[in-house]
Coordinates of C-alpha atoms in Angstrom, one line a residue:
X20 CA 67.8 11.9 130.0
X21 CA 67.6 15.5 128.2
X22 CA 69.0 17.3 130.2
X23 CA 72.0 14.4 131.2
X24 CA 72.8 14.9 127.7
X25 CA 72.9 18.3 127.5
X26 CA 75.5 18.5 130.2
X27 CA 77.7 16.1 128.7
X28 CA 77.6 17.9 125.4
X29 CA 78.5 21.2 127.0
X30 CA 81.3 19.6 129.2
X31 CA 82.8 18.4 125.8
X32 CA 82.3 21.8 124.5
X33 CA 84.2 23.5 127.5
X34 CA 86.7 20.6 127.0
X35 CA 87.2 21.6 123.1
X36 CA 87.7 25.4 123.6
X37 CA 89.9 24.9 126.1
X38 CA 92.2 22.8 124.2
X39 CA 92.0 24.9 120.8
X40 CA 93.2 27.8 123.9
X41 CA 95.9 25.8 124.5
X42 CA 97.1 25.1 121.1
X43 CA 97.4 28.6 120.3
X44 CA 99.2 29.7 123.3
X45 CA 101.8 26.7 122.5
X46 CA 101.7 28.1 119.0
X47 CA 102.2 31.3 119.8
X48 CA 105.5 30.8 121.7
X49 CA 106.7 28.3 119.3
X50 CA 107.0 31.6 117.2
X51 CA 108.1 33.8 119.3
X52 CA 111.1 31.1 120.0
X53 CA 111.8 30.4 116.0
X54 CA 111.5 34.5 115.6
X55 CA 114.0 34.7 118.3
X56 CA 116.4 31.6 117.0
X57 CA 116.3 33.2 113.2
X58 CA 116.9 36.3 114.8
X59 CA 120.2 34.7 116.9
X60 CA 121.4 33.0 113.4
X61 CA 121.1 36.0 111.1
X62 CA 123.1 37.7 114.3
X63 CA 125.6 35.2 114.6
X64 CA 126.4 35.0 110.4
X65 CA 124.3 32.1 109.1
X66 CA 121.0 31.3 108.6
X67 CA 119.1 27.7 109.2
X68 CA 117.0 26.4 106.9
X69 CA 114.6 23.6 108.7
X70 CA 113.6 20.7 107.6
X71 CA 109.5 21.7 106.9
X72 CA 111.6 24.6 104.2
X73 CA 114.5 22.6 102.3
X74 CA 112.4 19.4 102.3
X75 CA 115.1 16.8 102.2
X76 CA 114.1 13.4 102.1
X77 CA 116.0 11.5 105.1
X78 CA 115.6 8.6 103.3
X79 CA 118.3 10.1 100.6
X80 CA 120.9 10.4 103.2
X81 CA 123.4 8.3 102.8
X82 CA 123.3 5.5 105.4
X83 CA 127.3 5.0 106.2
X84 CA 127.6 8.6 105.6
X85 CA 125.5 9.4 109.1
X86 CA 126.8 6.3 110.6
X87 CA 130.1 8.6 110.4
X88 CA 128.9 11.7 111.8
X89 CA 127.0 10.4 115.1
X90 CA 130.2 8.6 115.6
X91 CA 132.0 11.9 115.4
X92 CA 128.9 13.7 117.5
X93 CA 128.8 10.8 119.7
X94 CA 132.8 11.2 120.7
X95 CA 131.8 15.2 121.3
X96 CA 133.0 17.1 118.0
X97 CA 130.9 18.6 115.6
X98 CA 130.1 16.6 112.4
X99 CA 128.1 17.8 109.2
X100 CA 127.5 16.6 105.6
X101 CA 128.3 19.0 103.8
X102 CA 129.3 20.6 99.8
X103 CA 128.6 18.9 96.9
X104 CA 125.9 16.2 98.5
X105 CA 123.5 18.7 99.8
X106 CA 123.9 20.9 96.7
X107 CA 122.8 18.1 94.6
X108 CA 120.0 17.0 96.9
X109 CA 118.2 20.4 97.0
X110 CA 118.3 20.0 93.2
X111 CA 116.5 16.7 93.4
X112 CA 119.5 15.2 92.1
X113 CA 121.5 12.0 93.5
X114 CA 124.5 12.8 94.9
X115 CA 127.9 11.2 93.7
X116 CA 129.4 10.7 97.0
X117 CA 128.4 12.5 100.5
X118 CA 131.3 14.6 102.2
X119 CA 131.1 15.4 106.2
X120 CA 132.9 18.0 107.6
X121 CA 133.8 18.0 111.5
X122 CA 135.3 19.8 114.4
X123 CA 137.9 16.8 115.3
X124 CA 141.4 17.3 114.0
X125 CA 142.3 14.0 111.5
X126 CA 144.4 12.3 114.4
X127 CA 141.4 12.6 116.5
X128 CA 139.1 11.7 114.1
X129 CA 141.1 8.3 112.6
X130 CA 141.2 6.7 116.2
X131 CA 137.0 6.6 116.0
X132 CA 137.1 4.6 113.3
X133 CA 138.5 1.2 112.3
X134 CA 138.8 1.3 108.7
X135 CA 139.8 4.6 108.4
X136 CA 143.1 6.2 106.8
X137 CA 144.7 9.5 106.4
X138 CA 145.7 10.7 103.0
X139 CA 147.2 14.0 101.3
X140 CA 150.1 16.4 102.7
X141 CA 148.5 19.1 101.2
X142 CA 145.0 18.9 102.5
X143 CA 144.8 16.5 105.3
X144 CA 141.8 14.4 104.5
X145 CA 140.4 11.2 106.6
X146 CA 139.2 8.8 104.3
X147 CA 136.7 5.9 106.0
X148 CA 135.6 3.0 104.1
X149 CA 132.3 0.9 104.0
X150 CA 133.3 -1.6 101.6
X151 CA 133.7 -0.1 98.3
X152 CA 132.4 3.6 99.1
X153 CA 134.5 5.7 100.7
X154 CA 133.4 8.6 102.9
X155 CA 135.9 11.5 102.9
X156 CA 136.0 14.1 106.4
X157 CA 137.9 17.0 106.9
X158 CA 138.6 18.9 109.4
X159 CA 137.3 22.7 109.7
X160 CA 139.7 24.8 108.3
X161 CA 140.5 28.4 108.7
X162 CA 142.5 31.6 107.5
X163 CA 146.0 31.6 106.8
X164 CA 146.3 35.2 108.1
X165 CA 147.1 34.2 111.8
X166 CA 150.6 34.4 113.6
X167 CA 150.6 30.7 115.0
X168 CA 150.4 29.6 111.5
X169 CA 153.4 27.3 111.2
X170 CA 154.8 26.6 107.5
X171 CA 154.0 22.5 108.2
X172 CA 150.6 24.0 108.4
X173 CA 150.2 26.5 105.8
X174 CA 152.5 27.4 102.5
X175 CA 151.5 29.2 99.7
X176 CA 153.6 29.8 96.5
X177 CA 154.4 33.2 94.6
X178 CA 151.8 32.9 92.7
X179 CA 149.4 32.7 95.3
X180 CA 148.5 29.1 94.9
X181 CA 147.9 27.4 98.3
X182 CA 150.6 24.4 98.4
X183 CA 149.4 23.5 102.1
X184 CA 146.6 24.1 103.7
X185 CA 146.1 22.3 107.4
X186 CA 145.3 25.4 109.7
X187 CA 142.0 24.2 111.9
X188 CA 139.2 26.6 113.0
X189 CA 135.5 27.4 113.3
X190 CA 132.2 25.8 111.1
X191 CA 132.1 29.6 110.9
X192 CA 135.9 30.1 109.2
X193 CA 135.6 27.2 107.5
X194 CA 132.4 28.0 105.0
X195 CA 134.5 31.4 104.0
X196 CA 137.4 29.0 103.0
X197 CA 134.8 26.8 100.5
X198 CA 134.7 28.2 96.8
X199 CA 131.3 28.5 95.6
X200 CA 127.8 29.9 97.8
X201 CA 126.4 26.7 96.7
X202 CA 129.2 24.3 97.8
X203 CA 129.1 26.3 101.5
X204 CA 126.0 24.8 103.0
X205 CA 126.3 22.7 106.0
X206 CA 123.7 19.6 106.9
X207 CA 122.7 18.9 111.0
X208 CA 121.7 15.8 111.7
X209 CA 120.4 16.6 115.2
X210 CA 117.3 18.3 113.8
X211 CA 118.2 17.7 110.2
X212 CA 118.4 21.3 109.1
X213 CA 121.0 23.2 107.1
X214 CA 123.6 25.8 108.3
X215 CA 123.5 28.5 105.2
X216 CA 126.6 31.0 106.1
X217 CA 127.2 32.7 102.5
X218 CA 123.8 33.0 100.9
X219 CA 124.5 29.6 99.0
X220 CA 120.5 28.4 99.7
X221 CA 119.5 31.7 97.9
X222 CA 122.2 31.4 94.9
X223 CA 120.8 27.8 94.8
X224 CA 117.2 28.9 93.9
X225 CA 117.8 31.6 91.6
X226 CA 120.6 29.4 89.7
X227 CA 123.1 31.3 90.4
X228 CA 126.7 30.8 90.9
X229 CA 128.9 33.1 92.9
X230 CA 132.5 32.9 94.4
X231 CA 132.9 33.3 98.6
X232 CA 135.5 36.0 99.1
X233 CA 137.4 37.6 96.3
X234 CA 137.5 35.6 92.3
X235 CA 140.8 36.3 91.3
X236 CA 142.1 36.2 94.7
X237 CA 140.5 32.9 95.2
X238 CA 141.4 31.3 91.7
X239 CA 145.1 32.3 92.5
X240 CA 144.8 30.6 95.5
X241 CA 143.6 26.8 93.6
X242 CA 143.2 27.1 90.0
X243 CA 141.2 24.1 89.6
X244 CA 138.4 26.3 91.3
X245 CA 138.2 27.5 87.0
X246 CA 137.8 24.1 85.9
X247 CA 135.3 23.4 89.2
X248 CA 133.5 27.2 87.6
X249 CA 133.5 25.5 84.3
X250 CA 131.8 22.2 85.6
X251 CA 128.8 23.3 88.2
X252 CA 127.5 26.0 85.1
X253 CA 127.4 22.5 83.2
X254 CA 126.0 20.4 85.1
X255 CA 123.5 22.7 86.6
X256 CA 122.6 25.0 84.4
X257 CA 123.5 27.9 86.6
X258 CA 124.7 31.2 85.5
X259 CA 127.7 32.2 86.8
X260 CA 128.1 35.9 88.6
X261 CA 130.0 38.1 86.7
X262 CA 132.5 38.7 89.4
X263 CA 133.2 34.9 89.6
X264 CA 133.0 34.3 85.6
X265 CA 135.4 38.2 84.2
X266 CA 138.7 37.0 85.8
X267 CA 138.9 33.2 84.9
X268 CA 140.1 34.1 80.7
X269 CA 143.0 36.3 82.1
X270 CA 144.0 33.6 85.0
X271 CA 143.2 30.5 83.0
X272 CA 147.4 30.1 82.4
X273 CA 147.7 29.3 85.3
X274 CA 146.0 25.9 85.0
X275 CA 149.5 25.2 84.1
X276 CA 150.6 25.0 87.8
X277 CA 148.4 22.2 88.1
X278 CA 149.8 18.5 88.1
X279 CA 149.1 16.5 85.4
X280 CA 147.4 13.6 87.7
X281 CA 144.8 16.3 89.6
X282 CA 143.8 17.5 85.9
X283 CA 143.4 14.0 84.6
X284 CA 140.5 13.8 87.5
X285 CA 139.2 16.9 86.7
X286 CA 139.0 16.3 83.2
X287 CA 137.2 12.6 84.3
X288 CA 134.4 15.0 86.5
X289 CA 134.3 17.3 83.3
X290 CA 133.8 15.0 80.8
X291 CA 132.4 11.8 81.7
X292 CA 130.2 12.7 84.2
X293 CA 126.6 13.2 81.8
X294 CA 127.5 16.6 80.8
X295 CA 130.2 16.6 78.5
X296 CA 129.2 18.8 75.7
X297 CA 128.2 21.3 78.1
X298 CA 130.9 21.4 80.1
X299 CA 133.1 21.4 76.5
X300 CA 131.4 24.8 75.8
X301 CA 132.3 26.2 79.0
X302 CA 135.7 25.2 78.8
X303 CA 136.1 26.8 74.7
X304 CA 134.3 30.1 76.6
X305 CA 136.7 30.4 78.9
X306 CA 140.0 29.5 76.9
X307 CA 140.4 26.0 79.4
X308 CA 140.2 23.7 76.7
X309 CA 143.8 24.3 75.3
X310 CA 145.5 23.8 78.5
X311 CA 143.9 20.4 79.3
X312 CA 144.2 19.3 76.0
X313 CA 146.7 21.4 73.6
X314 CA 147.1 19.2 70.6
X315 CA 143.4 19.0 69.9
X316 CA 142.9 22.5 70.9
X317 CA 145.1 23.4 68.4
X318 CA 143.7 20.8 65.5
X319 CA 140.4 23.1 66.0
X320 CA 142.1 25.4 63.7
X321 CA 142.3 23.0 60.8
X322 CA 140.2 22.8 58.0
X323 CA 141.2 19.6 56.6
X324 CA 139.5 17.3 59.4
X325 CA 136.5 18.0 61.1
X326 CA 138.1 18.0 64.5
X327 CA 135.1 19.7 66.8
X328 CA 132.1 17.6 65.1
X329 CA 134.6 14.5 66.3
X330 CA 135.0 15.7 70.0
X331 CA 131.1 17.1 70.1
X332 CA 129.6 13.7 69.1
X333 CA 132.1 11.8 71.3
X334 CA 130.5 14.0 74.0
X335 CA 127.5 13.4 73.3
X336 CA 127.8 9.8 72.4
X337 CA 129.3 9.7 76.1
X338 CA 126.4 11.7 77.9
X339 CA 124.0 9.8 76.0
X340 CA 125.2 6.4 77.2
X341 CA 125.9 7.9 81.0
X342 CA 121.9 8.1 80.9
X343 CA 121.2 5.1 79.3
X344 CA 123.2 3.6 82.5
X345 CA 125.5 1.9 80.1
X346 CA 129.6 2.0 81.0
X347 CA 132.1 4.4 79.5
X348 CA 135.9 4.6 79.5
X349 CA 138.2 7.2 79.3
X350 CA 140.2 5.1 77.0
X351 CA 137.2 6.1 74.1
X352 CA 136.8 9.7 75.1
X353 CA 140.8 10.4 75.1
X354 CA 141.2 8.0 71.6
X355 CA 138.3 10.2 70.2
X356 CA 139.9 13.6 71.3
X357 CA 143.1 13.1 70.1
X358 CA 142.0 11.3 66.6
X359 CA 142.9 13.9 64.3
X360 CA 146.0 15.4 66.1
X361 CA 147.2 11.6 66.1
X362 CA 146.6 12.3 61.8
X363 CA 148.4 15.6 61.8
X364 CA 150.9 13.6 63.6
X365 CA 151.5 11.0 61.5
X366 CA 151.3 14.0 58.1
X367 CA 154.6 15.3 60.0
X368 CA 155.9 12.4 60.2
X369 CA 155.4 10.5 56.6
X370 CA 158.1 12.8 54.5
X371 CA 160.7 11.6 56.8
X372 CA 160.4 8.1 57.6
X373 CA 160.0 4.9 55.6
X374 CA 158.2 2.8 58.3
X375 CA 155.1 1.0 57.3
X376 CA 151.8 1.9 57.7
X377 CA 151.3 0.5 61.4
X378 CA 154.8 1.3 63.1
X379 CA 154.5 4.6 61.6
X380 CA 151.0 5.0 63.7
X381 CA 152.6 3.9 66.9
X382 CA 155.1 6.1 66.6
X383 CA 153.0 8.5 66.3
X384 CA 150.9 7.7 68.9
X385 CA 154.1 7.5 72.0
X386 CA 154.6 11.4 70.4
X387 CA 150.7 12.2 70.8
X388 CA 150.4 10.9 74.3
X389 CA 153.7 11.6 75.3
X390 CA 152.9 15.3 74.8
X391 CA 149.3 14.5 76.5
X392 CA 150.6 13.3 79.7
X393 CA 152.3 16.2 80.2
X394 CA 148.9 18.0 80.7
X395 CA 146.7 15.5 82.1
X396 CA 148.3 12.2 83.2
X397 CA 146.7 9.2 81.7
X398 CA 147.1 6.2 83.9
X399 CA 148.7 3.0 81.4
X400 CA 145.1 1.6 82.2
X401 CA 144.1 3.8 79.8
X402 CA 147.1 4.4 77.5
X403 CA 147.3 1.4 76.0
X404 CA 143.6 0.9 75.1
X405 CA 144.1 3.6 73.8
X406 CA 146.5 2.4 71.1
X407 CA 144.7 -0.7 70.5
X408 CA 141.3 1.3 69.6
X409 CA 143.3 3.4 67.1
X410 CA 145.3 0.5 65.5
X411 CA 141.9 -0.9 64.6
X412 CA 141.1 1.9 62.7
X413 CA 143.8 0.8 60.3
X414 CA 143.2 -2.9 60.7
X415 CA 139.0 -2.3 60.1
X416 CA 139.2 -2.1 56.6
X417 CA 140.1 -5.2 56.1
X418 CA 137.9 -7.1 55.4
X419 CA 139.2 -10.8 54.0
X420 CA 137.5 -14.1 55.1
X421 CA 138.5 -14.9 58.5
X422 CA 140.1 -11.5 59.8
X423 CA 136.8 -9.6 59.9
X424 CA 135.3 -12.3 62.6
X425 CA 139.3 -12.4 64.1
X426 CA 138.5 -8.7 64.5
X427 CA 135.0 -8.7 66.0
X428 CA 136.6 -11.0 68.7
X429 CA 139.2 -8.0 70.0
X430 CA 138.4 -7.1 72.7
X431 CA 138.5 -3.3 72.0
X432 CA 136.3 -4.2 69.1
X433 CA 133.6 -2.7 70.1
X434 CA 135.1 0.8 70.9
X435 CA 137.0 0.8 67.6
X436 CA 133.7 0.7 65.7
X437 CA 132.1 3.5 67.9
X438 CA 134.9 5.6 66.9
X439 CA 134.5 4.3 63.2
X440 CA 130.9 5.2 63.6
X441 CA 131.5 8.8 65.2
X442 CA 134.2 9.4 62.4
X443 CA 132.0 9.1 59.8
X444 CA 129.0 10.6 61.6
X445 CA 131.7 13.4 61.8
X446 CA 131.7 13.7 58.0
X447 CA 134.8 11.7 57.0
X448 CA 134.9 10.2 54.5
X449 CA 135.0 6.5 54.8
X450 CA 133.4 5.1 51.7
X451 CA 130.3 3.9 54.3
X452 CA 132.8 1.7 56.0
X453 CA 131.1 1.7 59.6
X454 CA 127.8 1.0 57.7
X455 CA 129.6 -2.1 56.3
X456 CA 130.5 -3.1 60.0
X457 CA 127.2 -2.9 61.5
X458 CA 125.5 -4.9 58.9
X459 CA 128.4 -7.8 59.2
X460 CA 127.6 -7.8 63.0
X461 CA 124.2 -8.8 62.3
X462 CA 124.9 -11.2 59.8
X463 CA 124.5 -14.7 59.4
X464 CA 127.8 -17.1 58.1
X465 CA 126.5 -17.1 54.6
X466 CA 125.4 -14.0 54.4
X467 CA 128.9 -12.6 56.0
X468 CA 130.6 -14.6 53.2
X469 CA 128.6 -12.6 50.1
X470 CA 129.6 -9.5 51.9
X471 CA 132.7 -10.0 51.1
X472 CA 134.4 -7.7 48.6
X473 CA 134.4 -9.1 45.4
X474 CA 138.2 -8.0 44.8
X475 CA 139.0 -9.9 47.8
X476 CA 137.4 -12.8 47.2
X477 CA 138.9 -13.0 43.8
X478 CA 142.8 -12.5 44.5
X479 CA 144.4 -15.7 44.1
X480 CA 145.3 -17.7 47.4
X481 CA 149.1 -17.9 47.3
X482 CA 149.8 -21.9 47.8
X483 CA 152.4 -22.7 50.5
X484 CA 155.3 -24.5 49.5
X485 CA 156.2 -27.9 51.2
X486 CA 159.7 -28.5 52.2
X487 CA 161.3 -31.8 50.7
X488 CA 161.4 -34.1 53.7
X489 CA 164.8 -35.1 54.8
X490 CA 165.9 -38.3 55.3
X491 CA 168.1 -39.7 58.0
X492 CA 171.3 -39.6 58.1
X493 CA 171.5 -43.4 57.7
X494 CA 169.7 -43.8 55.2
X495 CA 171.6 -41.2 53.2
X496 CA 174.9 -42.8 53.7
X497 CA 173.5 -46.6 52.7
X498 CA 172.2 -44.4 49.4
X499 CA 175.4 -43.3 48.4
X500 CA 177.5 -46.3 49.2
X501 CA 175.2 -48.1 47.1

């Protein structure tokens, strides 16, 4: 029995060493084949990042997203997410929307897929839709320097700016045509690693932010790629190069070039997206503010109203809220920013023009937006709101009986006394006003009526007078031939 045992033992022994021989030799070529694969990508111009390094969860990936690209890998093009998503998601953040980017022109691409649409002349964009999120895919792009380059393809004004921009190529070609390192990194789905073909994964750790390709050249080329500078320092905290930050103060005029409607996104991305004030301080440090909004740029200078405590707090009151999970509207952020130029406004105005108090504001406010738009489109969505929040201003303090709950019952109410509350928070002075309001809110009916100002509550109701009934005609004639 012994010695029965003893052979069993050294059978499993023999058994164990040979397998532990195994596993090395497996090991050892698994090396030598990722030495010889990193050594293939470095040669070829990118590197790939697996998944044991970046550490992705799959389970972030956005479902429809990847529904997208193994329909595109599935029909035989190339598909990756790619931009802004993976950025975010090697920063442990969520990502706003996932981008793919694929091999298959957008006429090939919008026959895959049922409910998707082609948008844009400029940039030729597929758009595909799962309900109410939208997946956007564009097609590799490449270098306008080539002589099959047709001008339906590719047209660039004297300025440099790119006014078209549908020439196709390589993965390769089209990371050199993204703008930032960081923005540049592509996602595989077939062994979930990332394509890294500018040195974006590196800028990523060290928080850094750095241009592809020439600054000025490329800020000439899109000047919202300033604005874009502006925004990813904000929101990530990065530090942008000094090659990609010197030129923007000498080419920020030429945000002028820009339509009003792309700005009035950007300024949405900018603004109202949880990093407001930080984003402001970028845009004051590289002289953007003015050109997406002049007439508040230009109240900075004033000393009569505090003009940049106003639009800081509104920031903040906005980022603050974004994290809370509560709702915004641009409606409050552009009646907030353009407060005091609306005052300066109506100043100009008063020497010249009897109108009452309230006509006088509105026209006014058609001068203060109507110089606005011209920079940043505001949708009429927004527009009007916009009006109503600053009429309250002038109908808040009013504070008689009835009209105070009338007012409550507005329904931009609510806004009007957040931009009360930020005005006075500002260091206007309201005679505590907005401290007024937010006790009447919490009120009760008879306590609401002893809040009532005493002069109001003394001044004489004026009685209506009754008109004398008439009587029929009858009746008047039987009268007077009596």
């Amino acid at each position: 029995m012994p010695t029965t045992l003893l052979v069993v033992i050294a059978v499993l022994a023999a058994a164990l060493i040979a397998w532990i021989l195994i596993r090395k030799r497996s090991s050892s070529t698994e090396t030598e084949t990722d030495t010889a694969t990193s050594s293939a990508a470095t040669e070829s111009g990118y590197r790939r990042i697996s998944e044991a390094d970046h550490q992705i969860p799959r389970r972030y990936l956005d479902d429809n997203a990847m529904k997208v690209v193994y329909r595109l890998e599935d029909a035989g093009h190339e598909g990756y997410l790619v931009g802004g998503c993976i950025r975010d998601l090697l920063r442990g953040l969520k990502p706003k929307d996932f981008d793919i980017a694929t091999s298959a022109h957008p006429e090939e691409a919008v026959e895959l897929f049922r409910r998707g649409r082609l948008i844009g002349r400029r940039f030729k964009l597929l758009h595909v839709r799962f309900g109410r999120e939208v997946i956007e895919v564009a097609t590799f792009r490449a270098s306008h320097d080539q002589d099959e380059v047709s001008r339906d393809q590719a047209r660039t004004a004297e300025t440099g700016m790119i006014l078209r921009d549908n020439v196709y190529g390589t993965i390769e070609e089209d990371a050199l045509r993204r703008d930032f390192t960081v923005n540049a990194l592509y996602y595989d789905v077939k062994d979930h690693s990332i394509l890294d073909f500018a040195g974006g994964y590196d800028d990523l750790k060290n928080n850094r932010l750095r241009m592809i390709g020439d600054a000025n050249a490329r800020y000439r080329e899109d000047p919202v790629r300033m604005l874009r500078a502006a925004r990813f320092a904000a929101k990530l905290g990065f530090d942008i190069e000094s090659e990609t930050a010197n030129p923007i103060r000498e080419l920020a005029p030429l945000m002028r070039n820009v339509s009003p409607a792309r700005l009035f996104d950007e300024v949405l991305k900018l603004l109202q997206s949880g990093h407001g004030e930080a984003s402001y301080r970028q845009l004051q440090r590289f002289g953007l503010f003015q050109y997406l909004f002049p007439l508040a740029d230009q109240a900075l200078e004033s000393d009569e109203f505090p003009v940049e405590t106003l639009i800081v707090n509104a920031l903040c009151n906005t980022d603050r809220r974004l994290a809370q999970g509560k709702s915004v509207t641009p409606a409050f952020l552009f009646a907030a920013l353009l407060w005091y130029p609306l005052q300066q406004r109506i100043r100009e105005l008063e020497p010249t023009s009897d109108l009452p108090p309230l006509p006088l504001l509105h026209e006014a406010a058609n001068q203060v937006l109507g110089d606005q738009v011209r920079c940043t489109a505001i949708p009429r969505r927004f527009s009007t709101p916009v009006r109503e929040i600053w009429e309250l201003q002038l109908r808040l303090p009013r504070r008689q009986g009835k009209r105070a709950d009338q007012l409550m019952e507005h329904p931009r109410f609510r806004a009007a006394y957040d931009l009360l509350l930020l005005r006075e928070n500002s260091g206007e002075d309201l005679g505590g006003l907005s401290q007024w309001w937010t006790d009447y809110q919490v009120a009760n009916p008879v306590n609401r009526r002893e809040m009532m100002p005493s002069d109001l509550d003394d001044k004489p109701k004026r009685k209506r007078r009754r008109r004398p009934r008439k009587r029929p005609a009858n009746d008047q004639s039987q009268s007077q031939g009596e």
